[in-house]
Amino acid sequence: MRMGGMRGKLTTALASLAMLTSCGGGGGGSSSGTFSNAPSPTPTPSGTGSTVAGCSLADRQNWAAAQLREWYLFPETLPASLSPAGYTDVESYVDALTATARSQRRDRYFTYVTSIKEEDAYYNSGSSAGFGVRLSYDSANRRVFVSEAFEGAPALAAGIDRGTEILAIGTSAADLRTVADLYAAGGQAAITDALGPSTAGTTRVLRVTDAGGVRNVTVAKADYSLAPVSSRYGAKIIDEGGRRFGYVNLRTFISTADPALRTAFDTFRAAGVTDIVVDLRYNGGGLVAIAELMGDLMGANRSTSDVFSYTSFRPEKASNNRTRFFAPVSQSVAPTRLAFIGTGGTASASELVINAFVPYLHGNAALIGGNTYGKPVGQIARDNTACDDRLRVIAFATQNAARQGDYYDGLAGKVEASCRAADDTAYPLGDPREASTRAALDFLQGKTCTPISAEATTQSLAGGGRRELLSPLRPTTAQRGVPGLF
């Protein structure tokens, strides 16, 4: 199962239950998340080809509706009958079916249809196509910034990194349009459209400014594999004031995070580090299995009878319910204090990990930065293989050991300690001078701070603006797990 905006097959029944994943998206109306590794029922055979029976638009829409009526966590919100005839694609029909739960903030586009091939490629290896940056925008001042740039991708190779501001976008230097003009013409959608489709070879000219000055940069989107833990700043030990603090930044919960996380925590363990900053500020979720591993890596002092999380399906599907206990591994540490950095882009599996430690560490586990997105539910995956359709359907809810899981409005009102801080793109992630990292280190050292208010999902900026992650109307699988990805 997954916690986030992801889809999968029901072909793996109980095996899926053991592999819950959680994907989620924060900071955008169409972001979503899923829990994977939850029990999935046996798949229903589908048609034999995309041009034969089973793959007409009506067939695909009816198939999606049938999965929702069988598995949806909020069946009482589904319309008694809704003809698919007025909808031109499967996605808009699914959106209409789930509109009531969305209006109640229980399913904010967390249920969706995606491509089996696309999703498998992303969750297995981080495969994606794009510039390899995470973008945020300040709507009040009509500005777009690079919040993060990924190793091995085109943008970083072209000298575009965290803190770079994008001033204008065009297909050539001759047709550059300023971000302010684009935003005035069509809001976020105009900006995401100007950046072009997520296909290798798409080329754009970007006018940017950073410490090196203003310049035009030509960048072509390319296929690359996203490293879930950065080779530059993803894991390190920070020495300060005669003490040592661990810092780990997880970008997304995908399979390839496993060895990187084990290596990071093994380093902390060997150094005797017990105060740790866990930076999940942009992490929209992903695989539940990786969330559980992260919990285990911070659970050296947890008993195998200590509950990490409870997973609950609707009553008639209760046979799929699951209790997951901590299972410490050789690389595990026993944390004294944990500082979780979060923002409105922190969702799903990220929130699952944070919530899991509240009953054990209480005020020694703090949320730093801003309020999280609010996704205490997860998706299972139903596949219509002949049509390459994967329906990610919200089918289960999660709770921590204290049976706390009602955080649809984020975790700020649920954690016992929090410290408000900005996401300061003037400094690299993990730099002790960066505002959220600084606040996290201060918390670990016992210093006082201003708590996060429940509405503080975005960061206030000088000039009155607020910065949020940029998201297209219909994000790709990678953009659901990595909010702001382009």
Short mmCIF file of C-alpha atoms in Angstrom, two decimals:
data_model
loop_
_atom_site.label_atom_id
_atom_site.label_comp_id
_atom_site.label_asym_id
_atom_site.label_seq_id
_atom_site.Cartn_x
_atom_site.Cartn_y
_atom_site.Cartn_z
CA MET A 1 0.00 0.00 0.00
CA ARG A 2 0.98 3.55 -0.35
CA MET A 3 0.23 6.78 1.39
CA GLY A 4 0.10 9.40 -1.24
CA GLY A 5 -1.25 9.98 -4.70
CA MET A 6 -0.36 6.62 -6.14
CA ARG A 7 -2.01 3.60 -7.70
CA GLY A 8 -1.29 -0.09 -7.79
CA LYS A 9 -2.52 -3.58 -8.44
CA LEU A 10 -4.77 -5.74 -6.40
CA THR A 11 -2.82 -8.65 -7.69
CA THR A 12 -0.62 -8.90 -4.66
CA ALA A 13 -3.25 -9.46 -2.01
CA LEU A 14 -1.67 -10.14 1.37
CA ALA A 15 1.77 -9.57 -0.06
CA SER A 16 0.74 -5.99 -0.74
CA LEU A 17 -0.41 -5.64 2.82
CA ALA A 18 3.13 -6.31 3.89
CA MET A 19 4.44 -3.64 1.53
CA LEU A 20 2.26 -0.67 2.41
CA THR A 21 3.25 2.52 0.70
CA SER A 22 2.12 5.98 1.35
CA CYS A 23 2.22 8.65 -1.23
CA GLY A 24 0.92 12.02 -0.77
CA GLY A 25 1.06 15.49 -2.04
CA GLY A 26 0.94 18.67 -0.15
CA GLY A 27 0.47 22.26 -0.99
CA GLY A 28 -1.66 21.78 -4.08
CA GLY A 29 -5.32 21.21 -4.66
CA SER A 30 -4.71 18.25 -6.91
CA SER A 31 -1.92 16.65 -4.93
CA SER A 32 -2.58 13.28 -3.40
CA GLY A 33 -1.00 10.47 -1.45
CA THR A 34 -1.14 6.75 -1.02
CA PHE A 35 -0.19 4.01 1.38
CA SER A 36 1.23 1.01 -0.37
CA ASN A 37 2.17 -2.30 1.09
CA ALA A 38 -1.28 -2.75 2.47
CA PRO A 39 -3.25 -5.84 1.67
CA SER A 40 -4.53 -5.77 -1.83
CA PRO A 41 -7.18 -8.18 -3.02
CA THR A 42 -6.68 -10.47 -5.94
CA PRO A 43 -6.83 -8.63 -9.24
CA THR A 44 -9.80 -8.94 -11.50
CA PRO A 45 -8.93 -10.03 -15.05
CA SER A 46 -9.24 -7.18 -17.52
CA GLY A 47 -9.45 -6.94 -21.30
CA THR A 48 -6.87 -8.29 -23.68
CA GLY A 49 -5.76 -5.07 -25.31
CA SER A 50 -6.22 -1.32 -25.41
CA THR A 51 -8.25 -1.50 -28.61
CA VAL A 52 -10.45 -4.43 -27.64
CA ALA A 53 -13.22 -5.08 -25.13
CA GLY A 54 -12.51 -3.60 -21.73
CA CYS A 55 -10.67 -0.45 -22.80
CA SER A 56 -13.31 1.81 -24.25
CA LEU A 57 -13.79 5.00 -22.26
CA ALA A 58 -17.09 3.77 -20.85
CA ASP A 59 -15.59 0.41 -19.88
CA ARG A 60 -12.69 2.08 -18.09
CA GLN A 61 -15.00 4.50 -16.28
CA ASN A 62 -17.34 1.71 -15.19
CA TRP A 63 -14.36 -0.36 -14.00
CA ALA A 64 -13.09 2.55 -11.88
CA ALA A 65 -16.54 3.13 -10.38
CA ALA A 66 -16.82 -0.56 -9.47
CA GLN A 67 -13.48 -0.47 -7.63
CA LEU A 68 -14.58 2.59 -5.69
CA ARG A 69 -17.86 1.02 -4.66
CA GLU A 70 -16.01 -2.05 -3.41
CA TRP A 71 -13.00 -0.44 -1.69
CA TYR A 72 -13.50 3.28 -1.04
CA LEU A 73 -12.96 4.18 2.61
CA PHE A 74 -15.90 6.59 2.56
CA PRO A 75 -18.61 4.66 0.65
CA GLU A 76 -21.39 6.78 2.12
CA THR A 77 -20.05 9.79 0.21
CA LEU A 78 -20.28 8.16 -3.23
CA PRO A 79 -23.29 9.23 -5.32
CA ALA A 80 -26.01 6.58 -5.54
CA SER A 81 -25.75 6.84 -9.30
CA LEU A 82 -23.70 9.03 -11.58
CA SER A 83 -23.62 8.51 -15.31
CA PRO A 84 -20.14 8.65 -16.83
CA ALA A 85 -21.57 9.90 -20.11
CA GLY A 86 -20.83 13.55 -19.42
CA TYR A 87 -17.13 13.00 -18.65
CA THR A 88 -14.47 12.94 -21.36
CA ASP A 89 -11.89 10.91 -19.43
CA VAL A 90 -11.58 8.50 -16.53
CA GLU A 91 -9.86 11.00 -14.25
CA SER A 92 -12.66 13.60 -14.32
CA TYR A 93 -15.27 10.89 -13.66
CA VAL A 94 -13.32 9.64 -10.63
CA ASP A 95 -13.02 13.24 -9.41
CA ALA A 96 -16.80 13.63 -9.68
CA LEU A 97 -17.44 10.39 -7.80
CA THR A 98 -15.20 11.49 -4.92
CA ALA A 99 -16.30 15.15 -4.84
CA THR A 100 -18.25 14.86 -1.57
CA ALA A 101 -15.33 13.40 0.40
CA ARG A 102 -13.12 16.06 -1.13
CA SER A 103 -15.45 18.81 0.05
CA GLN A 104 -15.13 17.30 3.54
CA ARG A 105 -11.30 17.43 3.23
CA ARG A 106 -11.07 13.66 3.60
CA ASP A 107 -9.99 12.94 0.01
CA ARG A 108 -8.25 15.92 -1.55
CA TYR A 109 -7.63 14.25 -4.93
CA PHE A 110 -5.97 11.34 -3.15
CA THR A 111 -8.00 8.93 -5.29
CA TYR A 112 -6.90 9.04 -8.92
CA VAL A 113 -6.02 7.11 -12.06
CA THR A 114 -2.47 6.83 -13.30
CA SER A 115 -0.29 4.70 -15.58
CA ILE A 116 0.91 1.36 -14.24
CA LYS A 117 4.19 1.65 -16.15
CA GLU A 118 4.84 5.22 -15.02
CA GLU A 119 4.14 4.49 -11.40
CA ASP A 120 6.20 1.30 -11.27
CA ALA A 121 9.16 3.09 -12.85
CA TYR A 122 9.03 5.85 -10.25
CA TYR A 123 8.52 3.75 -7.12
CA ASN A 124 11.06 1.11 -8.08
CA SER A 125 13.89 3.42 -9.11
CA GLY A 126 12.84 7.07 -8.95
CA SER A 127 12.66 7.19 -12.74
CA SER A 128 11.27 10.45 -14.06
CA ALA A 129 11.72 12.94 -16.88
CA GLY A 130 12.20 16.66 -16.39
CA PHE A 131 14.62 19.42 -15.49
CA GLY A 132 15.19 17.83 -12.09
CA VAL A 133 14.17 20.74 -9.87
CA ARG A 134 11.58 21.37 -7.20
CA LEU A 135 9.85 24.74 -7.66
CA SER A 136 8.00 26.97 -5.22
CA TYR A 137 6.04 30.11 -5.92
CA ASP A 138 5.11 33.31 -4.12
CA SER A 139 1.67 34.17 -5.50
CA ALA A 140 1.43 37.58 -3.83
CA ASN A 141 4.64 38.79 -5.44
CA ARG A 142 4.39 36.54 -8.56
CA ARG A 143 7.80 34.94 -8.21
CA VAL A 144 9.08 31.38 -8.72
CA PHE A 145 12.11 29.90 -6.97
CA VAL A 146 14.08 26.68 -7.05
CA SER A 147 13.69 25.00 -3.67
CA GLU A 148 15.84 22.01 -4.58
CA ALA A 149 17.84 20.65 -7.52
CA PHE A 150 18.56 16.97 -8.01
CA GLU A 151 21.87 15.32 -8.73
CA GLY A 152 22.26 13.75 -12.17
CA ALA A 153 19.52 15.91 -13.69
CA PRO A 154 19.78 18.70 -16.30
CA ALA A 155 19.09 21.77 -14.15
CA LEU A 156 21.86 21.21 -11.62
CA ALA A 157 24.27 20.45 -14.46
CA ALA A 158 23.33 23.84 -15.93
CA GLY A 159 24.14 25.62 -12.68
CA ILE A 160 20.58 25.95 -11.36
CA ASP A 161 20.34 25.10 -7.66
CA ARG A 162 18.41 25.91 -4.49
CA GLY A 163 17.75 29.63 -4.19
CA THR A 164 17.79 30.37 -7.93
CA GLU A 165 14.86 32.53 -9.00
CA ILE A 166 13.22 31.95 -12.39
CA LEU A 167 12.38 35.33 -13.91
CA ALA A 168 11.07 34.31 -17.34
CA ILE A 169 10.27 31.17 -19.38
CA GLY A 170 10.24 30.61 -23.13
CA THR A 171 10.89 28.11 -25.90
CA SER A 172 13.63 30.47 -27.10
CA ALA A 173 15.22 33.74 -26.04
CA ALA A 174 12.92 35.52 -28.48
CA ASP A 175 9.66 34.52 -26.81
CA LEU A 176 10.54 34.73 -23.12
CA ARG A 177 7.58 35.70 -20.91
CA THR A 178 8.14 36.91 -17.39
CA VAL A 179 6.79 34.85 -14.51
CA ALA A 180 4.77 37.87 -13.40
CA ASP A 181 3.08 38.11 -16.80
CA LEU A 182 2.38 34.39 -16.92
CA TYR A 183 0.91 34.42 -13.45
CA ALA A 184 -1.27 37.43 -14.27
CA ALA A 185 -2.56 35.67 -17.37
CA GLY A 186 -3.38 32.29 -15.84
CA GLY A 187 -2.03 31.75 -12.34
CA GLN A 188 -0.08 28.61 -11.50
CA ALA A 189 -1.45 26.79 -14.55
CA ALA A 190 0.12 29.30 -16.95
CA ILE A 191 3.51 28.79 -15.32
CA THR A 192 3.34 25.00 -15.32
CA ASP A 193 2.13 25.04 -18.94
CA ALA A 194 5.01 27.29 -19.94
CA LEU A 195 7.47 24.79 -18.46
CA GLY A 196 6.22 22.18 -20.92
CA PRO A 197 5.34 18.48 -20.68
CA SER A 198 7.29 15.98 -18.57
CA THR A 199 8.89 14.34 -21.58
CA ALA A 200 12.58 13.93 -22.36
CA GLY A 201 13.78 16.38 -24.99
CA THR A 202 11.43 19.22 -24.06
CA THR A 203 13.65 22.31 -24.09
CA ARG A 204 13.08 25.68 -22.46
CA VAL A 205 15.05 28.88 -22.11
CA LEU A 206 14.93 30.14 -18.53
CA ARG A 207 15.99 33.60 -17.44
CA VAL A 208 17.31 33.11 -13.93
CA THR A 209 19.01 35.08 -11.21
CA ASP A 210 21.17 33.93 -8.32
CA ALA A 211 24.48 34.82 -6.74
CA GLY A 212 26.02 34.67 -10.21
CA GLY A 213 23.71 37.35 -11.58
CA VAL A 214 20.99 37.38 -14.24
CA ARG A 215 21.41 35.10 -17.25
CA ASN A 216 19.54 32.98 -19.79
CA VAL A 217 19.98 29.22 -19.49
CA THR A 218 18.81 26.67 -22.05
CA VAL A 219 17.80 23.40 -20.39
CA ALA A 220 16.41 20.23 -21.97
CA LYS A 221 14.34 17.80 -19.93
CA ALA A 222 15.85 14.32 -19.68
CA ASP A 223 15.22 10.96 -18.07
CA TYR A 224 16.96 10.59 -14.73
CA SER A 225 16.65 8.61 -11.51
CA LEU A 226 15.87 10.64 -8.42
CA ALA A 227 18.13 9.89 -5.46
CA PRO A 228 15.83 9.79 -2.40
CA VAL A 229 18.74 10.84 -0.16
CA SER A 230 20.98 13.52 -1.66
CA SER A 231 24.66 12.72 -2.12
CA ARG A 232 25.40 16.37 -1.25
CA TYR A 233 23.43 17.02 1.93
CA GLY A 234 21.11 14.05 2.47
CA ALA A 235 22.79 12.65 5.57
CA LYS A 236 25.50 14.04 7.81
CA ILE A 237 26.61 14.68 11.36
CA ILE A 238 26.62 18.30 12.53
CA ASP A 239 29.10 19.22 15.26
CA GLU A 240 28.01 22.21 17.30
CA GLY A 241 28.72 23.43 20.82
CA GLY A 242 30.59 20.27 21.72
CA ARG A 243 27.63 18.06 20.71
CA ARG A 244 26.91 15.92 17.69
CA PHE A 245 23.57 15.93 15.86
CA GLY A 246 22.39 13.70 13.07
CA TYR A 247 20.74 15.20 9.98
CA VAL A 248 18.91 13.17 7.36
CA ASN A 249 16.84 14.55 4.50
CA LEU A 250 14.48 12.12 2.75
CA ARG A 251 13.03 13.45 -0.49
CA THR A 252 10.54 10.65 -1.16
CA PHE A 253 9.60 7.19 0.10
CA ILE A 254 10.68 4.90 -2.75
CA SER A 255 12.43 1.53 -2.76
CA THR A 256 15.91 2.91 -3.39
CA ALA A 257 15.73 4.85 -0.10
CA ASP A 258 16.29 1.60 1.82
CA PRO A 259 20.10 1.31 1.53
CA ALA A 260 20.64 5.06 1.83
CA LEU A 261 18.64 5.29 5.05
CA ARG A 262 20.35 2.26 6.54
CA THR A 263 23.75 3.77 5.79
CA ALA A 264 22.78 7.13 7.30
CA PHE A 265 21.49 5.69 10.56
CA ASP A 266 24.36 3.23 10.83
CA THR A 267 26.67 6.25 10.71
CA PHE A 268 24.65 7.93 13.47
CA ARG A 269 24.70 4.74 15.55
CA ALA A 270 28.45 4.30 15.21
CA ALA A 271 29.00 7.93 16.28
CA GLY A 272 26.70 7.62 19.29
CA VAL A 273 24.30 10.23 17.93
CA THR A 274 20.88 10.24 19.61
CA ASP A 275 19.60 13.74 18.73
CA ILE A 276 18.45 13.76 15.11
CA VAL A 277 16.97 16.20 12.60
CA VAL A 278 14.68 14.38 10.14
CA ASP A 279 14.04 16.74 7.23
CA LEU A 280 10.78 15.87 5.45
CA ARG A 281 9.89 19.42 4.44
CA TYR A 282 9.02 18.59 0.82
CA ASN A 283 8.30 14.87 1.14
CA GLY A 284 4.86 14.08 -0.25
CA GLY A 285 4.93 10.41 0.76
CA GLY A 286 5.37 7.10 -1.01
CA LEU A 287 5.80 3.53 0.08
CA VAL A 288 4.59 2.57 3.52
CA ALA A 289 7.32 -0.07 3.67
CA ILE A 290 9.97 2.67 3.61
CA ALA A 291 8.07 4.64 6.27
CA GLU A 292 8.10 1.53 8.45
CA LEU A 293 11.82 1.06 7.84
CA MET A 294 12.46 4.66 8.87
CA GLY A 295 10.52 4.04 12.05
CA ASP A 296 12.54 0.91 12.75
CA LEU A 297 15.79 2.82 12.19
CA MET A 298 14.75 5.19 14.96
CA GLY A 299 13.44 2.41 17.16
CA ALA A 300 16.45 0.72 18.76
CA ASN A 301 14.83 1.23 22.15
CA ARG A 302 11.39 0.10 21.01
CA SER A 303 10.07 -3.35 21.86
CA THR A 304 8.72 -5.62 19.14
CA SER A 305 5.42 -5.35 21.00
CA ASP A 306 5.39 -1.55 20.59
CA VAL A 307 2.93 -0.45 17.91
CA PHE A 308 4.25 1.64 15.04
CA SER A 309 0.85 2.05 13.37
CA TYR A 310 -2.63 0.64 12.96
CA THR A 311 -4.10 0.30 9.46
CA SER A 312 -7.89 0.08 9.19
CA PHE A 313 -10.15 -0.55 6.18
CA ARG A 314 -13.93 -0.04 5.96
CA PRO A 315 -15.91 -2.55 8.08
CA GLU A 316 -16.65 -5.07 5.33
CA LYS A 317 -12.95 -5.13 4.43
CA ALA A 318 -11.76 -5.46 8.04
CA SER A 319 -9.99 -8.75 7.25
CA ASN A 320 -7.30 -6.53 5.69
CA ASN A 321 -6.73 -4.53 8.89
CA ARG A 322 -3.18 -4.61 10.15
CA THR A 323 -1.13 -3.73 13.22
CA ARG A 324 2.50 -2.98 12.47
CA PHE A 325 4.96 -3.29 15.36
CA PHE A 326 8.44 -1.80 15.54
CA ALA A 327 11.13 -4.14 14.26
CA PRO A 328 14.57 -2.69 15.09
CA VAL A 329 17.43 -3.55 12.73
CA SER A 330 21.19 -3.59 13.14
CA GLN A 331 21.51 0.03 12.03
CA SER A 332 18.87 1.35 14.46
CA VAL A 333 19.48 4.20 16.87
CA ALA A 334 17.67 5.03 20.11
CA PRO A 335 16.79 8.72 19.77
CA THR A 336 16.68 11.02 22.76
CA ARG A 337 15.08 13.84 20.78
CA LEU A 338 13.77 14.06 17.21
CA ALA A 339 13.20 17.27 15.24
CA PHE A 340 11.00 16.66 12.18
CA ILE A 341 11.13 19.49 9.65
CA GLY A 342 7.84 19.85 7.80
CA THR A 343 5.84 22.20 5.56
CA GLY A 344 2.56 22.06 3.65
CA GLY A 345 4.42 19.75 1.24
CA THR A 346 4.96 17.16 3.99
CA ALA A 347 2.28 14.52 3.54
CA SER A 348 1.14 10.95 3.88
CA ALA A 349 4.02 8.58 4.66
CA SER A 350 5.98 11.51 6.10
CA GLU A 351 3.13 12.27 8.48
CA LEU A 352 2.83 8.58 9.33
CA VAL A 353 6.45 8.55 10.58
CA ILE A 354 6.08 11.76 12.59
CA ASN A 355 2.80 10.66 14.15
CA ALA A 356 4.22 7.27 15.13
CA PHE A 357 6.72 8.81 17.56
CA VAL A 358 4.36 11.15 19.41
CA PRO A 359 3.10 8.50 21.92
CA TYR A 360 6.66 7.45 22.74
CA LEU A 361 8.74 10.63 22.76
CA HIS A 362 5.93 13.08 23.53
CA GLY A 363 7.48 16.57 23.80
CA ASN A 364 10.89 15.24 22.79
CA ALA A 365 9.61 14.79 19.21
CA ALA A 366 8.85 18.15 17.61
CA LEU A 367 7.50 19.42 14.31
CA ILE A 368 9.73 22.21 12.97
CA GLY A 369 8.87 24.70 10.22
CA GLY A 370 5.19 24.77 9.27
CA ASN A 371 2.07 22.67 9.55
CA THR A 372 1.93 19.51 7.44
CA TYR A 373 -0.52 18.74 4.65
CA GLY A 374 -2.94 16.46 6.52
CA LYS A 375 -3.29 12.98 5.00
CA PRO A 376 -3.96 10.22 7.54
CA VAL A 377 -5.31 7.87 4.86
CA GLY A 378 -3.72 5.70 2.22
CA GLN A 379 -4.39 4.09 -1.12
CA ILE A 380 -4.37 0.61 -2.44
CA ALA A 381 -3.77 -0.01 -6.12
CA ARG A 382 -6.26 -1.61 -8.49
CA ASP A 383 -4.96 -2.43 -11.96
CA ASN A 384 -6.70 -2.72 -15.29
CA THR A 385 -3.57 -4.03 -16.97
CA ALA A 386 -4.83 -4.17 -20.57
CA CYS A 387 -5.48 -0.43 -20.47
CA ASP A 388 -2.41 0.52 -18.38
CA ASP A 389 -4.85 1.98 -15.84
CA ARG A 390 -4.02 1.95 -12.16
CA LEU A 391 -6.63 3.29 -9.78
CA ARG A 392 -5.20 4.52 -6.54
CA VAL A 393 -8.19 4.42 -4.24
CA ILE A 394 -8.30 5.69 -0.66
CA ALA A 395 -9.09 2.47 1.17
CA PHE A 396 -7.59 2.69 4.66
CA ALA A 397 -6.78 5.02 7.52
CA THR A 398 -3.78 4.93 9.85
CA GLN A 399 -3.33 5.68 13.54
CA ASN A 400 -0.40 5.68 15.94
CA ALA A 401 -0.09 3.56 19.07
CA ALA A 402 -2.35 5.97 20.97
CA ARG A 403 -5.03 5.56 18.26
CA GLN A 404 -4.45 9.12 17.09
CA GLY A 405 -4.99 9.60 13.38
CA ASP A 406 -7.46 12.41 12.79
CA TYR A 407 -5.04 14.95 11.36
CA TYR A 408 -6.79 16.00 8.15
CA ASP A 409 -5.78 19.57 8.99
CA GLY A 410 -2.12 18.69 9.56
CA LEU A 411 -0.05 17.61 12.53
CA ALA A 412 0.56 21.01 14.12
CA GLY A 413 -2.40 20.57 16.42
CA LYS A 414 -1.51 16.96 17.25
CA VAL A 415 2.19 16.96 18.13
CA GLU A 416 3.17 17.89 21.67
CA ALA A 417 6.00 20.21 20.62
CA SER A 418 6.57 22.44 17.60
CA CYS A 419 8.74 25.35 16.50
CA ARG A 420 7.80 27.67 13.68
CA ALA A 421 10.49 28.49 11.13
CA ALA A 422 10.83 29.62 7.52
CA ASP A 423 12.09 27.54 4.61
CA ASP A 424 15.15 29.65 3.90
CA THR A 425 16.32 29.06 0.31
CA ALA A 426 19.26 31.42 0.81
CA TYR A 427 21.13 28.49 2.32
CA PRO A 428 21.52 24.82 1.35
CA LEU A 429 19.33 22.21 2.98
CA GLY A 430 20.93 20.92 6.17
CA ASP A 431 23.07 24.05 6.60
CA PRO A 432 22.94 25.16 10.28
CA ARG A 433 22.37 28.72 9.02
CA GLU A 434 19.18 27.73 7.16
CA ALA A 435 16.17 28.82 9.23
CA SER A 436 14.38 25.48 9.64
CA THR A 437 17.59 23.55 10.22
CA ARG A 438 18.63 26.18 12.76
CA ALA A 439 15.30 25.89 14.59
CA ALA A 440 15.60 22.10 14.60
CA LEU A 441 19.08 22.21 16.10
CA ASP A 442 17.93 24.76 18.67
CA PHE A 443 15.06 22.46 19.71
CA LEU A 444 17.46 19.54 20.10
CA GLN A 445 19.53 21.77 22.38
CA GLY A 446 16.52 22.61 24.54
CA LYS A 447 16.05 26.20 23.43
CA THR A 448 12.63 27.86 23.43
CA CYS A 449 10.71 28.71 20.26
CA THR A 450 7.37 29.91 18.87
CA PRO A 451 4.93 27.02 18.28
CA ILE A 452 3.43 26.38 14.85
CA SER A 453 -0.18 27.45 14.45
CA ALA A 454 -2.53 25.02 12.72
CA GLU A 455 -2.89 27.34 9.73
CA ALA A 456 0.86 27.81 9.19
CA THR A 457 1.10 25.48 6.19
CA THR A 458 3.19 27.89 4.14
CA GLN A 459 6.06 30.13 5.02
CA SER A 460 5.67 33.91 5.35
CA LEU A 461 8.17 35.87 3.34
CA ALA A 462 9.53 39.38 3.47
CA GLY A 463 7.11 41.61 1.59
CA GLY A 464 4.02 39.77 2.77
CA GLY A 465 4.11 36.87 0.33
CA ARG A 466 3.75 33.18 1.11
CA ARG A 467 5.76 30.47 -0.65
CA GLU A 468 4.20 27.16 -1.67
CA LEU A 469 5.31 24.28 -3.86
CA LEU A 470 4.24 24.62 -7.49
CA SER A 471 1.95 21.88 -8.77
CA PRO A 472 0.19 21.25 -12.10
CA LEU A 473 -3.55 20.57 -12.17
CA ARG A 474 -2.89 16.88 -12.82
CA PRO A 475 0.49 15.92 -11.35
CA THR A 476 2.43 12.91 -12.56
CA THR A 477 3.22 10.04 -10.20
CA ALA A 478 6.61 11.55 -9.50
CA GLN A 479 5.08 14.97 -8.80
CA ARG A 480 2.70 13.44 -6.27
CA GLY A 481 5.57 11.89 -4.34
CA VAL A 482 7.90 14.84 -4.91
CA PRO A 483 5.70 17.96 -4.71
CA GLY A 484 6.98 20.81 -6.83
CA LEU A 485 8.92 18.52 -9.18
CA PHE A 486 9.57 19.70 -12.75
#
